[in-house]
mmCIF file of C-alpha atoms and ligand atoms in Angstrom:
data_model
loop_
_atom_site.group_PDB
_atom_site.id
_atom_site.type_symbol
_atom_site.label_atom_id
_atom_site.label_comp_id
_atom_site.label_asym_id
_atom_site.label_seq_id
_atom_site.Cartn_x
_atom_site.Cartn_y
_atom_site.Cartn_z
ATOM 1 C CA UNK A 1 -7.505 9.909 4.402
ATOM 2 C CA UNK A 2 -7.062 7.248 1.722
ATOM 3 C CA UNK A 3 -3.502 6.061 1.095
ATOM 4 C CA UNK A 4 -2.758 5.952 -2.636
ATOM 5 C CA UNK A 5 1.049 5.805 -2.524
ATOM 6 C CA UNK A 6 3.062 3.286 -4.602
ATOM 7 C CA UNK A 7 0.984 4.012 -7.701
ATOM 8 C CA UNK A 8 -2.277 3.488 -5.829
ATOM 9 C CA UNK A 9 -0.950 0.219 -4.362
ATOM 10 C CA UNK A 10 -0.158 -0.857 -7.913
ATOM 11 C CA UNK A 11 -3.630 -0.160 -9.322
ATOM 12 C CA UNK A 12 -2.708 3.101 -11.049
ATOM 13 C CA UNK A 13 -2.424 6.343 -9.093
ATOM 14 C CA UNK A 14 -4.816 8.426 -11.169
ATOM 15 C CA UNK A 15 -7.403 5.686 -11.623
ATOM 16 C CA UNK A 16 -7.583 5.163 -7.880
ATOM 17 C CA UNK A 17 -7.411 8.851 -6.985
ATOM 18 C CA UNK A 18 -10.236 9.771 -9.319
ATOM 19 C CA UNK A 19 -12.345 6.843 -8.099
ATOM 20 C CA UNK A 20 -11.813 7.795 -4.446
ATOM 21 C CA UNK A 21 -11.543 11.550 -4.356
ATOM 22 C CA UNK A 22 -15.229 12.271 -3.846
ATOM 23 C CA UNK A 23 -15.608 9.542 -1.222
ATOM 24 C CA UNK A 24 -12.813 10.516 1.144
ATOM 25 C CA UNK A 25 -11.615 13.651 2.919
ATOM 26 C CA UNK A 26 -8.162 13.452 1.386
ATOM 27 C CA UNK A 27 -5.478 11.363 -0.286
ATOM 28 C CA UNK A 28 -2.109 10.376 1.191
ATOM 29 C CA UNK A 29 1.082 9.685 -0.756
ATOM 30 C CA UNK A 30 4.641 8.969 0.368
ATOM 31 C CA UNK A 31 6.606 11.734 -1.355
ATOM 32 C CA UNK A 32 6.018 15.049 -3.082
ATOM 33 C CA UNK A 33 6.343 13.925 -6.711
ATOM 34 C CA UNK A 34 3.374 11.613 -6.236
ATOM 35 C CA UNK A 35 1.339 14.558 -4.931
ATOM 36 C CA UNK A 36 2.407 16.792 -7.826
ATOM 37 C CA UNK A 37 1.387 14.089 -10.313
ATOM 38 C CA UNK A 38 -2.080 14.119 -8.769
ATOM 39 C CA UNK A 39 -2.317 17.922 -8.920
ATOM 40 C CA UNK A 40 -1.092 18.005 -12.549
ATOM 41 C CA UNK A 41 -3.855 15.545 -13.420
ATOM 42 C CA UNK A 42 -6.401 17.929 -11.920
ATOM 43 C CA UNK A 43 -7.094 16.130 -8.642
ATOM 44 C CA UNK A 44 -8.322 18.808 -6.248
ATOM 45 C CA UNK A 45 -8.830 16.807 -3.062
ATOM 46 C CA UNK A 46 -6.585 17.590 -0.090
ATOM 47 C CA UNK A 47 -3.299 15.680 -0.422
ATOM 48 C CA UNK A 48 -0.965 14.738 2.426
ATOM 49 C CA UNK A 49 2.697 13.827 1.861
ATOM 50 C CA UNK A 50 3.448 11.250 4.541
ATOM 51 C CA UNK A 51 7.243 11.606 4.551
ATOM 52 C CA UNK A 52 7.145 15.394 4.416
ATOM 53 C CA UNK A 53 9.694 17.347 2.368
ATOM 54 C CA UNK A 54 12.955 15.643 1.341
ATOM 55 C CA UNK A 55 14.654 18.992 0.622
ATOM 56 C CA UNK A 56 13.952 22.711 1.260
ATOM 57 C CA UNK A 57 12.690 23.371 -2.281
ATOM 58 C CA UNK A 58 9.892 20.865 -1.729
ATOM 59 C CA UNK A 59 8.365 23.131 0.917
ATOM 60 C CA UNK A 60 7.793 25.913 -1.620
ATOM 61 C CA UNK A 61 6.602 23.473 -4.267
ATOM 62 C CA UNK A 62 4.065 21.997 -1.853
ATOM 63 C CA UNK A 63 2.749 25.438 -0.910
ATOM 64 C CA UNK A 64 2.377 26.401 -4.577
ATOM 65 C CA UNK A 65 0.222 23.317 -5.232
ATOM 66 C CA UNK A 66 -1.740 23.397 -1.948
ATOM 67 C CA UNK A 67 -0.253 20.140 -0.754
ATOM 68 C CA UNK A 68 -0.066 19.302 2.964
ATOM 69 C CA UNK A 69 3.253 18.108 4.370
ATOM 70 C CA UNK A 70 3.772 15.799 7.310
ATOM 71 C CA UNK A 71 6.492 17.300 9.475
ATOM 72 C CA UNK A 72 8.467 14.324 10.775
ATOM 73 C CA UNK A 73 11.701 15.946 11.880
ATOM 74 C CA UNK A 74 13.057 19.194 13.292
ATOM 75 C CA UNK A 75 15.159 19.604 10.146
ATOM 76 C CA UNK A 76 11.963 19.795 8.114
ATOM 77 C CA UNK A 77 10.622 22.376 10.553
ATOM 78 C CA UNK A 78 13.754 24.451 9.959
ATOM 79 C CA UNK A 79 13.203 24.334 6.194
ATOM 80 C CA UNK A 80 9.702 25.632 6.822
ATOM 81 C CA UNK A 81 11.039 28.398 9.048
ATOM 82 C CA UNK A 82 13.394 29.568 6.296
ATOM 83 C CA UNK A 83 10.489 30.203 3.892
ATOM 84 C CA UNK A 84 8.358 33.295 3.707
ATOM 85 C CA UNK A 85 4.909 32.753 5.101
ATOM 86 C CA UNK A 86 3.280 32.581 1.674
ATOM 87 C CA UNK A 87 5.610 29.694 0.782
ATOM 88 C CA UNK A 88 4.628 27.602 3.776
ATOM 89 C CA UNK A 89 2.055 24.868 3.116
ATOM 90 C CA UNK A 90 -0.373 23.381 5.605
ATOM 91 C CA UNK A 91 1.292 20.763 7.789
ATOM 92 C CA UNK A 92 0.537 17.773 9.958
ATOM 93 C CA UNK A 93 2.931 16.664 12.674
ATOM 94 C CA UNK A 94 4.184 13.152 13.263
ATOM 95 C CA UNK A 95 5.235 11.795 16.628
ATOM 96 C CA UNK A 96 7.327 8.644 16.981
ATOM 97 C CA UNK A 97 5.547 6.523 19.573
ATOM 98 C CA UNK A 98 7.701 3.433 19.110
ATOM 99 C CA UNK A 99 8.116 2.461 15.455
ATOM 100 C CA UNK A 100 11.499 4.245 15.483
ATOM 101 C CA UNK A 101 11.418 5.222 11.840
ATOM 102 C CA UNK A 102 10.017 8.735 11.297
ATOM 103 C CA UNK A 103 8.535 11.332 13.620
ATOM 104 C CA UNK A 104 9.588 13.521 16.513
ATOM 105 C CA UNK A 105 10.560 11.934 19.768
ATOM 106 C CA UNK A 106 7.794 12.060 22.339
ATOM 107 C CA UNK A 107 9.912 14.421 24.441
ATOM 108 C CA UNK A 108 10.057 17.035 21.628
ATOM 109 C CA UNK A 109 6.438 16.827 20.491
ATOM 110 C CA UNK A 110 5.049 19.709 22.544
ATOM 111 C CA UNK A 111 7.849 22.155 21.765
ATOM 112 C CA UNK A 112 7.779 21.432 18.043
ATOM 113 C CA UNK A 113 3.983 21.603 17.917
ATOM 114 C CA UNK A 114 4.146 25.088 19.439
ATOM 115 C CA UNK A 115 6.787 26.209 16.929
ATOM 116 C CA UNK A 116 4.833 24.780 14.032
ATOM 117 C CA UNK A 117 1.603 26.492 15.120
ATOM 118 C CA UNK A 118 3.475 29.780 15.321
ATOM 119 C CA UNK A 119 4.809 29.313 11.796
ATOM 120 C CA UNK A 120 1.379 28.705 10.330
ATOM 121 C CA UNK A 121 -0.593 31.537 11.944
ATOM 122 C CA UNK A 122 -3.562 31.675 9.589
ATOM 123 C CA UNK A 123 -3.947 27.999 8.964
ATOM 124 C CA UNK A 124 -5.535 25.066 10.652
ATOM 125 C CA UNK A 125 -3.759 23.545 13.615
ATOM 126 C CA UNK A 126 -1.529 20.642 12.553
ATOM 127 C CA UNK A 127 -3.159 17.245 12.946
ATOM 128 C CA UNK A 128 -1.064 15.131 15.336
ATOM 129 C CA UNK A 129 -0.116 11.724 13.933
ATOM 130 C CA UNK A 130 1.626 8.532 14.828
ATOM 131 C CA UNK A 131 2.102 5.169 13.083
ATOM 132 C CA UNK A 132 1.928 1.660 14.550
ATOM 133 C CA UNK A 133 4.451 -1.155 14.271
ATOM 134 C CA UNK A 134 2.289 -4.211 14.969
ATOM 135 C CA UNK A 135 -1.357 -3.295 14.563
ATOM 136 C CA UNK A 136 -1.844 -6.389 12.384
ATOM 137 C CA UNK A 137 -1.271 -8.539 15.477
ATOM 138 C CA UNK A 138 -4.422 -7.704 17.449
ATOM 139 C CA UNK A 139 -3.311 -9.536 20.615
ATOM 140 C CA UNK A 140 0.026 -7.734 20.804
ATOM 141 C CA UNK A 141 0.048 -5.050 23.529
ATOM 142 C CA UNK A 142 2.395 -2.841 21.462
ATOM 143 C CA UNK A 143 -0.372 -0.863 19.764
ATOM 144 C CA UNK A 144 -1.993 0.178 23.054
ATOM 145 C CA UNK A 145 1.425 1.036 24.440
ATOM 146 C CA UNK A 146 2.266 3.201 21.419
ATOM 147 C CA UNK A 147 -1.050 5.009 21.668
ATOM 148 C CA UNK A 148 -0.509 5.638 25.388
ATOM 149 C CA UNK A 149 2.926 7.105 24.615
ATOM 150 C CA UNK A 150 1.400 9.272 21.868
ATOM 151 C CA UNK A 151 -1.333 10.510 24.221
ATOM 152 C CA UNK A 152 1.199 11.297 26.918
ATOM 153 C CA UNK A 153 3.400 13.190 24.444
ATOM 154 C CA UNK A 154 0.488 15.228 23.055
ATOM 155 C CA UNK A 155 -1.519 15.782 26.251
ATOM 156 C CA UNK A 156 -3.022 19.276 26.495
ATOM 157 C CA UNK A 157 -2.314 19.982 22.813
ATOM 158 C CA UNK A 158 -5.547 21.092 21.239
ATOM 159 C CA UNK A 159 -5.597 19.329 17.917
ATOM 160 C CA UNK A 160 -7.048 16.470 15.912
ATOM 161 C CA UNK A 161 -5.382 13.054 15.866
ATOM 162 C CA UNK A 162 -4.555 10.520 13.144
ATOM 163 C CA UNK A 163 -3.106 7.164 14.151
ATOM 164 C CA UNK A 164 -4.792 4.226 12.441
ATOM 165 C CA UNK A 165 -3.580 2.361 9.345
ATOM 166 C CA UNK A 166 -5.760 -0.433 7.903
ATOM 167 C CA UNK A 167 -4.800 -2.919 10.600
ATOM 168 C CA UNK A 168 -5.764 -0.470 13.338
ATOM 169 C CA UNK A 169 -8.988 0.451 11.523
ATOM 170 C CA UNK A 170 -9.955 -3.229 11.670
ATOM 171 C CA UNK A 171 -8.489 -4.347 14.994
ATOM 172 C CA UNK A 172 -8.044 -1.291 17.223
ATOM 173 C CA UNK A 173 -11.186 0.888 17.116
ATOM 174 C CA UNK A 174 -10.050 2.903 20.152
ATOM 175 C CA UNK A 175 -7.269 4.314 17.914
ATOM 176 C CA UNK A 176 -9.544 5.795 15.241
ATOM 177 C CA UNK A 177 -9.724 9.355 16.644
ATOM 178 C CA UNK A 178 -10.343 12.051 13.960
ATOM 179 C CA UNK A 179 -8.613 10.779 10.838
ATOM 180 C CA UNK A 180 -7.931 7.180 9.867
ATOM 181 C CA UNK A 181 -5.327 6.440 7.175
ATOM 182 C CA UNK A 182 -6.265 3.138 5.528
ATOM 183 C CA UNK A 183 -4.363 1.856 2.512
ATOM 184 C CA UNK A 184 -4.215 -1.897 1.935
ATOM 185 C CA UNK A 185 -7.780 -2.632 3.075
ATOM 186 C CA UNK A 186 -9.193 -0.177 0.532
ATOM 187 C CA UNK A 187 -7.862 -2.458 -2.177
ATOM 188 C CA UNK A 188 -9.321 -5.568 -0.576
ATOM 189 C CA UNK A 189 -6.280 -7.016 1.191
ATOM 190 C CA UNK A 190 -6.526 -8.332 4.733
ATOM 191 C CA UNK A 191 -4.563 -6.280 7.275
ATOM 192 C CA UNK A 192 -5.232 -8.873 9.998
ATOM 193 C CA UNK A 193 -2.829 -11.738 10.659
ATOM 194 C CA UNK A 194 -5.548 -14.224 11.570
ATOM 195 C CA UNK A 195 -8.442 -13.286 9.288
ATOM 196 C CA UNK A 196 -8.924 -13.447 5.538
ATOM 197 C CA UNK A 197 -10.194 -10.538 3.487
ATOM 198 C CA UNK A 198 -13.368 -12.506 2.871
ATOM 199 C CA UNK A 199 -13.922 -12.966 6.626
ATOM 200 C CA UNK A 200 -13.486 -9.214 7.064
ATOM 201 C CA UNK A 201 -15.931 -8.422 4.256
ATOM 202 C CA UNK A 202 -13.264 -6.892 2.017
ATOM 203 C CA UNK A 203 -13.394 -7.326 -1.748
ATOM 204 C CA UNK A 204 -10.441 -7.266 -4.127
ATOM 205 C CA UNK A 205 -10.291 -4.201 -6.333
ATOM 206 C CA UNK A 206 -7.762 -5.809 -8.702
ATOM 207 C CA UNK A 207 -8.307 -8.913 -10.781
ATOM 208 C CA UNK A 208 -4.890 -9.758 -12.218
ATOM 209 C CA UNK A 209 -5.663 -11.713 -15.381
ATOM 210 C CA UNK A 210 -4.019 -13.015 -18.540
ATOM 211 C CA UNK A 211 -4.925 -15.545 -21.174
ATOM 212 C CA UNK A 212 -3.799 -18.970 -22.260
ATOM 213 C CA UNK A 213 -1.590 -18.696 -25.347
ATOM 214 C CA UNK A 214 -0.844 -22.368 -25.929
ATOM 215 C CA UNK A 215 -1.647 -25.845 -24.594
ATOM 216 C CA UNK A 216 0.617 -28.868 -25.102
ATOM 217 C CA UNK A 217 1.157 -32.468 -24.084
ATOM 218 C CA UNK A 218 4.277 -33.192 -22.078
ATOM 219 C CA UNK A 219 5.524 -36.803 -21.860
ATOM 220 C CA UNK A 220 6.409 -38.365 -18.503
ATOM 221 C CA UNK A 221 9.869 -37.096 -17.594
ATOM 222 C CA UNK A 222 9.490 -33.903 -19.664
ATOM 223 C CA UNK A 223 10.961 -30.870 -17.921
ATOM 224 C CA UNK A 224 9.013 -27.644 -18.315
ATOM 225 C CA UNK A 225 10.407 -24.120 -18.440
ATOM 226 C CA UNK A 226 13.814 -22.581 -17.760
ATOM 227 C CA UNK A 227 16.088 -24.781 -15.714
ATOM 228 C CA UNK A 228 13.683 -27.690 -16.121
ATOM 229 C CA UNK A 229 12.410 -27.148 -12.598
ATOM 230 C CA UNK A 230 9.072 -28.904 -13.075
ATOM 231 C CA UNK A 231 9.213 -32.512 -14.192
ATOM 232 C CA UNK A 232 6.109 -34.316 -15.490
ATOM 233 C CA UNK A 233 5.689 -37.393 -13.300
ATOM 234 C CA UNK A 234 3.179 -38.812 -15.807
ATOM 235 C CA UNK A 235 1.962 -37.795 -19.264
ATOM 236 C CA UNK A 236 0.640 -34.257 -18.649
ATOM 237 C CA UNK A 237 -0.963 -31.268 -20.283
ATOM 238 C CA UNK A 238 0.558 -27.860 -19.748
ATOM 239 C CA UNK A 239 -0.953 -24.462 -20.576
ATOM 240 C CA UNK A 240 1.294 -21.493 -21.317
ATOM 241 C CA UNK A 241 -0.162 -18.208 -20.003
ATOM 242 C CA UNK A 242 0.883 -14.747 -21.196
ATOM 243 C CA UNK A 243 2.055 -13.235 -17.924
ATOM 244 C CA UNK A 244 5.432 -13.218 -16.191
ATOM 245 C CA UNK A 245 7.697 -11.351 -13.821
ATOM 246 C CA UNK A 246 7.826 -8.429 -16.258
ATOM 247 C CA UNK A 247 4.103 -7.982 -15.634
ATOM 248 C CA UNK A 248 4.216 -8.263 -11.854
ATOM 249 C CA UNK A 249 3.920 -12.020 -11.305
ATOM 250 C CA UNK A 250 7.025 -12.661 -9.169
ATOM 251 C CA UNK A 251 9.752 -14.959 -10.408
ATOM 252 C CA UNK A 252 10.047 -16.702 -7.042
ATOM 253 C CA UNK A 253 6.528 -18.183 -7.215
ATOM 254 C CA UNK A 254 6.733 -21.863 -6.363
ATOM 255 C CA UNK A 255 5.517 -24.872 -8.307
ATOM 256 C CA UNK A 256 2.003 -25.630 -7.105
ATOM 257 C CA UNK A 257 0.954 -21.977 -6.638
ATOM 258 C CA UNK A 258 -2.693 -21.901 -7.720
ATOM 259 C CA UNK A 259 -3.681 -20.160 -10.947
ATOM 260 C CA UNK A 260 -7.392 -19.960 -11.740
ATOM 261 C CA UNK A 261 -7.975 -21.104 -15.293
ATOM 262 C CA UNK A 262 -11.565 -20.645 -16.425
ATOM 263 C CA UNK A 263 -12.420 -20.632 -12.738
ATOM 264 C CA UNK A 264 -10.598 -23.845 -11.777
ATOM 265 C CA UNK A 265 -7.481 -23.904 -9.589
ATOM 266 C CA UNK A 266 -4.507 -25.355 -11.464
ATOM 267 C CA UNK A 267 -0.916 -25.545 -10.164
ATOM 268 C CA UNK A 268 1.961 -23.452 -11.512
ATOM 269 C CA UNK A 269 4.420 -25.839 -13.167
ATOM 270 C CA UNK A 270 7.893 -24.491 -13.791
ATOM 271 C CA UNK A 271 9.836 -21.312 -13.360
ATOM 272 C CA UNK A 272 8.175 -17.971 -14.071
ATOM 273 C CA UNK A 273 9.647 -16.298 -17.196
ATOM 274 C CA UNK A 274 9.604 -12.613 -18.037
ATOM 275 C CA UNK A 275 6.395 -12.785 -20.080
ATOM 276 C CA UNK A 276 5.136 -16.355 -19.621
ATOM 277 C CA UNK A 277 4.209 -18.961 -17.044
ATOM 278 C CA UNK A 278 3.363 -22.627 -17.437
ATOM 279 C CA UNK A 279 0.499 -24.275 -15.584
ATOM 280 C CA UNK A 280 -0.373 -27.962 -15.169
ATOM 281 C CA UNK A 281 -3.877 -28.367 -16.615
ATOM 282 C CA UNK A 282 -3.841 -32.181 -16.853
ATOM 283 C CA UNK A 283 -7.068 -32.359 -14.841
ATOM 284 C CA UNK A 284 -8.838 -29.497 -16.590
ATOM 285 C CA UNK A 285 -9.693 -30.866 -20.008
ATOM 286 C CA UNK A 286 -11.519 -27.876 -21.480
ATOM 287 C CA UNK A 287 -8.573 -25.459 -21.293
ATOM 288 C CA UNK A 288 -7.782 -24.009 -24.722
ATOM 289 C CA UNK A 289 -6.122 -21.046 -26.361
ATOM 290 C CA UNK A 290 -7.901 -17.949 -25.086
ATOM 291 C CA UNK A 291 -8.978 -19.477 -21.764
ATOM 292 C CA UNK A 292 -8.773 -16.878 -19.021
ATOM 293 C CA UNK A 293 -6.228 -17.114 -16.230
ATOM 294 C CA UNK A 294 -6.496 -15.229 -12.927
ATOM 295 C CA UNK A 295 -3.297 -14.807 -10.939
ATOM 296 C CA UNK A 296 -5.076 -13.112 -8.017
ATOM 297 C CA UNK A 297 -8.310 -11.259 -7.521
ATOM 298 C CA UNK A 298 -11.728 -11.540 -5.971
ATOM 299 C CA UNK A 299 -11.833 -15.303 -6.629
ATOM 300 C CA UNK A 300 -8.203 -16.037 -5.680
ATOM 301 C CA UNK A 301 -6.931 -14.357 -2.537
ATOM 302 C CA UNK A 302 -3.939 -12.066 -2.975
ATOM 303 C CA UNK A 303 -2.978 -12.712 0.654
ATOM 304 C CA UNK A 304 -2.920 -16.471 0.022
ATOM 305 C CA UNK A 305 -0.782 -16.119 -3.096
ATOM 306 C CA UNK A 306 1.588 -13.753 -1.289
ATOM 307 C CA UNK A 307 1.986 -16.087 1.683
ATOM 308 C CA UNK A 308 2.877 -18.923 -0.693
ATOM 309 C CA UNK A 309 5.601 -16.721 -2.160
ATOM 310 C CA UNK A 310 6.955 -15.803 1.314
ATOM 311 C CA UNK A 311 5.887 -12.190 1.002
ATOM 312 C CA UNK A 312 2.868 -9.988 1.686
ATOM 313 C CA UNK A 313 0.180 -8.762 -0.668
ATOM 314 C CA UNK A 314 1.438 -5.214 -0.191
ATOM 315 C CA UNK A 315 4.668 -6.114 -1.967
ATOM 316 C CA UNK A 316 2.935 -7.867 -4.857
ATOM 317 C CA UNK A 317 0.696 -4.834 -5.425
ATOM 318 C CA UNK A 318 3.485 -2.283 -5.033
ATOM 319 C CA UNK A 319 5.625 -4.265 -7.507
ATOM 320 C CA UNK A 320 3.072 -4.176 -10.335
ATOM 321 C CA UNK A 321 4.993 -2.596 -13.220
ATOM 322 C CA UNK A 322 3.651 0.460 -14.989
ATOM 323 C CA UNK A 323 3.717 -1.474 -18.308
ATOM 324 C CA UNK A 324 0.967 -3.881 -17.252
ATOM 325 C CA UNK A 325 -2.261 -2.623 -18.821
ATOM 326 C CA UNK A 326 -4.966 -1.572 -16.351
ATOM 327 C CA UNK A 327 -8.602 -1.779 -17.337
ATOM 328 C CA UNK A 328 -11.264 -0.188 -15.216
ATOM 329 C CA UNK A 329 -14.119 -2.588 -14.463
HETATM 330 C C1 PLP B 1 1.240 3.403 4.065
HETATM 331 C C2 PLP B 1 0.825 4.107 5.296
HETATM 332 C C3 PLP B 1 -0.460 3.935 5.825
HETATM 333 C C4 PLP B 1 -1.422 2.918 5.255
HETATM 334 O O1 PLP B 1 -1.024 1.634 5.675
HETATM 335 P P1 PLP B 1 -1.910 0.341 5.325
HETATM 336 O O2 PLP B 1 -1.284 -0.730 6.136
HETATM 337 O O3 PLP B 1 -1.749 0.113 3.864
HETATM 338 O O4 PLP B 1 -3.292 0.666 5.706
HETATM 339 C C5 PLP B 1 -0.837 4.719 6.893
HETATM 340 N N1 PLP B 1 0.026 5.594 7.461
HETATM 341 C C6 PLP B 1 1.289 5.758 7.007
HETATM 342 C C7 PLP B 1 2.192 6.719 7.675
HETATM 343 C C8 PLP B 1 1.733 5.020 5.928
HETATM 344 O O5 PLP B 1 2.977 5.164 5.485
#
């Protein structure tokens, strides 16, 4: 079950869904509108809505478009109960094993599973799910403890299981069960605290690129960009690149963050603007108008760039604005 929420982790929902739909058993999104967008675009693969319905009307809408809902709460079960049978979609059931965010308490799992099965008489048994808090820390005992709690809560229930996100796919094979739910790793990010994507054999799907629009000399003492944050300590050469926070390159990137210009790492020099950044290319003499700049991608690790900006690659991907043009390789 491939996770394509947050606009396909920033890559473009439909681009990713159409690339993946024949290679996976289903697609997972966070909320119903994302699922409806996929259906309207003609995607026919099974679709799971991870948060389940936000309101009663979403139950009917899901049934009409053959979308599967994750039941995470007894309130959602009630909404399902209030519908006629033809307006009830297929459902999965989520158990809270210790993330304390969504899902039924372990104590209620069996009773709610029985009710749900009774509501969906002609359909498949709900797949039982849980979600981990710290699977990206392989040494932490929390993942095994959560799985033990899940198993205890669902013992004797005859159904398939789905527990593993990317981090658990990589680091906790005993949690794989029937359905894994990878997201981040599909796009080439590392879901492991101690290992790079390259070490895990993952390749970046996105190359975030722009081009050099201008190159100029800056005298010693010249201050580059808004607020004059970067000061040339010696006579320097600065390239202006056509990308900024309006395109998904965060404003809080620090001076020194690497930008690959024609394949060579050059340091960001000055504050990120809405549409532009400035990069110190003093030691890269061949840079000219039209030179290519890579902000992250297969040759410049997204995880590394994210760590330098005190965030995670997930956030950088999920923050990619819709306006940024996507080109399929
Ligand atoms: C987003 C999500 C996933 C995928 O997580 P990754 O860390 O991106 O692999 C799996 N399960 C649930 C419930 C999610 O919300």
